[in-house]
Coordinates of C-alpha atoms in Angstrom, one line a residue:
X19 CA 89.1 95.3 94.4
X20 CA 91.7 98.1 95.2
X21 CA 91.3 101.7 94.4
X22 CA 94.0 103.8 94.3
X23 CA 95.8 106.7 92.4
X24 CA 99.4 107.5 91.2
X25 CA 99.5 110.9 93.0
X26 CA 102.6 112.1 94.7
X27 CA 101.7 115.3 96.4
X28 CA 103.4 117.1 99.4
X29 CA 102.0 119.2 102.8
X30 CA 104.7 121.2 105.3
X31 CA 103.7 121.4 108.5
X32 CA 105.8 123.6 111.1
X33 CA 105.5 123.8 114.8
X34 CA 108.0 124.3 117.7
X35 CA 110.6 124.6 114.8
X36 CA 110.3 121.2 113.3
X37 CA 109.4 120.9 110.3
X38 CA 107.4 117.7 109.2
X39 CA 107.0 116.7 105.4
X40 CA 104.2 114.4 104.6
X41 CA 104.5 112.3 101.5
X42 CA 101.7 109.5 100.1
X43 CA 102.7 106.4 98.3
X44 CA 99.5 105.9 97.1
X45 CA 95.7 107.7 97.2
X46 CA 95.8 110.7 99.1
X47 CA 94.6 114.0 98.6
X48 CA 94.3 118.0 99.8
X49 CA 90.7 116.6 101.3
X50 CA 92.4 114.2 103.9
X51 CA 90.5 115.1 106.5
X52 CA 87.5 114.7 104.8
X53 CA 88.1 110.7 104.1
X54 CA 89.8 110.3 107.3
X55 CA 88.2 108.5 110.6
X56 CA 90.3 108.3 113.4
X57 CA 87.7 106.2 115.1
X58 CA 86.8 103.2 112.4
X59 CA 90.7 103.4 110.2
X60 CA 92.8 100.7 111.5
X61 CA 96.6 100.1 110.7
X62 CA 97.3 96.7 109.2
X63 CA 97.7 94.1 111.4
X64 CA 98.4 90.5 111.7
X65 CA 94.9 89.8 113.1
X66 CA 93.6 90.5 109.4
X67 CA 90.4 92.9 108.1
X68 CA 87.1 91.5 109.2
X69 CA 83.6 92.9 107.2
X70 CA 82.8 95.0 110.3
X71 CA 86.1 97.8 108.9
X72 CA 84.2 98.2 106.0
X73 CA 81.0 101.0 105.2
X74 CA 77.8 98.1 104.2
X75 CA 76.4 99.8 100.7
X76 CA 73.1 98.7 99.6
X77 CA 72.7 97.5 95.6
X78 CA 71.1 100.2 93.8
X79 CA 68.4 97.5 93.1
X80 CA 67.1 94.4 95.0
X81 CA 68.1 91.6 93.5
X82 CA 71.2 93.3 91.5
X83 CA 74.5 92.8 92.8
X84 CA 76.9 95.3 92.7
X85 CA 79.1 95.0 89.8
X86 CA 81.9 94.4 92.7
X87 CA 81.3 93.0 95.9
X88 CA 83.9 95.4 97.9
X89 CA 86.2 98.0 97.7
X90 CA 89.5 98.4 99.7
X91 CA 91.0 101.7 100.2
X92 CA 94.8 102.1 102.1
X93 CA 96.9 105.3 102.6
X94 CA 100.0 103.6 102.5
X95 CA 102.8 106.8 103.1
X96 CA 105.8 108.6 105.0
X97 CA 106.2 111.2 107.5
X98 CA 109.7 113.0 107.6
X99 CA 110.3 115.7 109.9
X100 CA 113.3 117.6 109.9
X101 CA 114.4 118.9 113.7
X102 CA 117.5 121.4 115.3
X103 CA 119.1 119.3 118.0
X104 CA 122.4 121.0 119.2
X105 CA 123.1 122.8 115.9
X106 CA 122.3 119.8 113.6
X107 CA 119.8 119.2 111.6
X108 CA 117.9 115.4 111.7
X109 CA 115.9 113.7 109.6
X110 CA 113.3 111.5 111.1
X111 CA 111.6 109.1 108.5
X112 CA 108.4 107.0 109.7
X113 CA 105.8 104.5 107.9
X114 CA 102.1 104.5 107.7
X115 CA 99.7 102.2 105.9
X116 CA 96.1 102.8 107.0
X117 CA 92.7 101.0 106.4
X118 CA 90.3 104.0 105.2
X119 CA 87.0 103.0 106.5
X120 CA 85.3 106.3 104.4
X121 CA 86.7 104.9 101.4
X122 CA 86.0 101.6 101.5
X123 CA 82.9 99.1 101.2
X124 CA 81.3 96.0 101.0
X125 CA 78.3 94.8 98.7
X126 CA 75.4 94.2 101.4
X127 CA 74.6 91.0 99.8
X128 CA 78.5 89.7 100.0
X129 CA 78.8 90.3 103.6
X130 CA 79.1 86.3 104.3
X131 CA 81.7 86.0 101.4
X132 CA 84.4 84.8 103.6
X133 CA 86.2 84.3 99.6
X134 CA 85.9 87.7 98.9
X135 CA 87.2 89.3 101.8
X136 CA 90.3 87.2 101.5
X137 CA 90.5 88.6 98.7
X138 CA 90.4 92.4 100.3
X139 CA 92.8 91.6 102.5
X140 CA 95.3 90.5 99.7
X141 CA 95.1 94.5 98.3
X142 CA 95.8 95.1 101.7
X143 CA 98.5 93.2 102.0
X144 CA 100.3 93.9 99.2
X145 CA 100.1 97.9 100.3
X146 CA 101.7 96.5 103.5
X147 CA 104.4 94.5 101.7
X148 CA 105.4 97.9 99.3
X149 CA 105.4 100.3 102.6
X150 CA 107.7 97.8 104.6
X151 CA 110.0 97.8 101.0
X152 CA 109.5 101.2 100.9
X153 CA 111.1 101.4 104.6
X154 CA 114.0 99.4 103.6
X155 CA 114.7 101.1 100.3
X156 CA 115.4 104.5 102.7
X157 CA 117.4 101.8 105.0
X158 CA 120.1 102.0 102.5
X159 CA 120.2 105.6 101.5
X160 CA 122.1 108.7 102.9
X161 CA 120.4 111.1 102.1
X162 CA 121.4 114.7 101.8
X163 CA 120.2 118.2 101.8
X164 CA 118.0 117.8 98.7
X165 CA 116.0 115.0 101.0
X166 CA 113.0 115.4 99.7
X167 CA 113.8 114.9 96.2
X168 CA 115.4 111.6 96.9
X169 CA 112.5 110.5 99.4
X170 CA 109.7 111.4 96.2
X171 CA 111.9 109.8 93.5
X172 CA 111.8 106.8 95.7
X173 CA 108.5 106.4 96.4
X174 CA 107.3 107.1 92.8
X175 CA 109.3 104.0 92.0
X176 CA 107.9 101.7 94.8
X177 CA 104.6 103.5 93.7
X178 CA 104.9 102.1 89.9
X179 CA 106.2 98.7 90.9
X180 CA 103.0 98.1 93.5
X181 CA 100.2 99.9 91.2
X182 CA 101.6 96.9 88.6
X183 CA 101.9 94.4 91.3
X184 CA 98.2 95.2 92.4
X185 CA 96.7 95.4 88.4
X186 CA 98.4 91.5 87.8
X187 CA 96.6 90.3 91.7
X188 CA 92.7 91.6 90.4
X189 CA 93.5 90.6 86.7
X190 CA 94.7 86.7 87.5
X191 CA 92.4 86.4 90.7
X192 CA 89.6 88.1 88.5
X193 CA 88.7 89.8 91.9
X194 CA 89.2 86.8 93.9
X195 CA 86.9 84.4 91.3
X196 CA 89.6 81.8 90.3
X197 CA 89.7 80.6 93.6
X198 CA 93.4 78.3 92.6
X199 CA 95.0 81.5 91.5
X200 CA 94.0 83.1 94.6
X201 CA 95.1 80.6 96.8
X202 CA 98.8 80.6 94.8
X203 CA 98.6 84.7 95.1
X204 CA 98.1 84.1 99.2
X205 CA 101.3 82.2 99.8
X206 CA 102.8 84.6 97.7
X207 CA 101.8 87.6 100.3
X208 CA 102.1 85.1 103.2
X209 CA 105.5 84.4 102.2
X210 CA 106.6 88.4 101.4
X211 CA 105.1 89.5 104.7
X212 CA 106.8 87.1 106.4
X213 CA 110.7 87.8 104.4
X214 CA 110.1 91.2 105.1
X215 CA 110.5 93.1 108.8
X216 CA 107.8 95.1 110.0
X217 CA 108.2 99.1 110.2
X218 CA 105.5 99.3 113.4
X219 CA 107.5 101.8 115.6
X220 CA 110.6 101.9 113.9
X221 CA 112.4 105.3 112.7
X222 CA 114.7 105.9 110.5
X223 CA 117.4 109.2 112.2
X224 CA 120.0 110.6 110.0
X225 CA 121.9 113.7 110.5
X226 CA 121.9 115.8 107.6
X227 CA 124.5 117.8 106.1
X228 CA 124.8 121.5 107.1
X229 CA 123.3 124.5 105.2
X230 CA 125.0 127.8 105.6
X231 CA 123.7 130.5 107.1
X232 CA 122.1 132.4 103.6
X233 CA 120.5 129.0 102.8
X234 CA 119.2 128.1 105.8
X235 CA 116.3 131.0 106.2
X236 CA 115.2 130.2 102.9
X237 CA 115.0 126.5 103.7
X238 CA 113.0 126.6 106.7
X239 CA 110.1 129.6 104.9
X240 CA 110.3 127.7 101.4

């Protein structure tokens, strides 16, 4: 099972006169740092989610399984920052999709359900597949002054398409249950991830237009 929201919010951070715009594609919050765990959330990876990247929750109950077995929480997002370099203005544009070890779990009693963490790893997946899309979509645009418009209007479309994309994977797998519709759901992934290039330590640099010089205050304090 995924969990995630259709929330689009923003956060400006400004140091050393750069500023640096961070948009979420999917489940993120003011209370970041409170989910976050630098030491237990991993990036997505090749090598796959094992049981160990998930928090072990007890059934309420012995003997009474949870009404899911796990729980698979990504942060999926952008980082733009905007920097002076010899009187321009450039727009850096980088990906993140991040396992969230705080947010996730895994039924104590499904912890040898090899079936069901395949099954994780599809949501995963599939988060992957949408930031990499994502990455291309911004590939192709030029973007202009009003960047952060165009970057949100983006996402929120990538955003609609993968929160359908991830509702038709949990209803037709009914969580990983119909084990043939899985399997047909895993070759679709396999084959996505594989049409797709990664993002891992690629930018994208554009130069933006130029402000004038009323503008250009306002921009940088707004």
């Amino acid at each position: 099972m995924s969990k995630f929201k259709n929330v689009l919010p923003d956060f400006l951070r400004r140091s050393s006169g750069v500023i640096v715009l961070i948009i979420t594609l999917l489940q993120f919050s003011v209370a970041k740092a409170q989910f976050s765990d630098p030491a237990r959330d991993v990036d997505w990876s090749p090598t796959g989610l094992t049981f160990d990247n998930f928090r072990v929750v007890q059934p309420a109950r012995k003997g009474q399984p949870l009404s899911v077995g796990a729980v698979t929480s990504s942060q999926p997002g952008v980082e733009v920052s905007v920097s002076n370099l010899d009187l321009q203005r450039v727009l850096k544009i980088s990906m993140t999709n991040r396992f969230s070890y705080n947010k996730s779990w895994v039924s104590a009693d499904a912890l040898q359900d090899s079936g069901l963490l395949q099954h994780e790893q599809g949501h995963f997946d599939l988060n992957e597949i949408y930031t990499r899309k994502t990455f291309q979509q911004f590939r192709q645009v030029k973007f202009t002054n009003n960047f952060k418009e165009e970057i949100a209007k983006i996402m929120e479309a990538m955003n609609k398409e993968l929160s359908k994309v991830q509702k038709n994977y949990e209803r037709q797998t009914m969580h990983g249950l119909l084990k043939k519709n899985q399997a047909i759901w895993n070759q679709r992934i396999t084959l996505a991830l594989q049409q797709l290039p990664p993002y891992e330590g690629a930018h994208i640099s554009q130069t933006l237009p130029p402000l004038n010089a009323a503008k250009d205050a306002d921009y940088r304090f707004q």
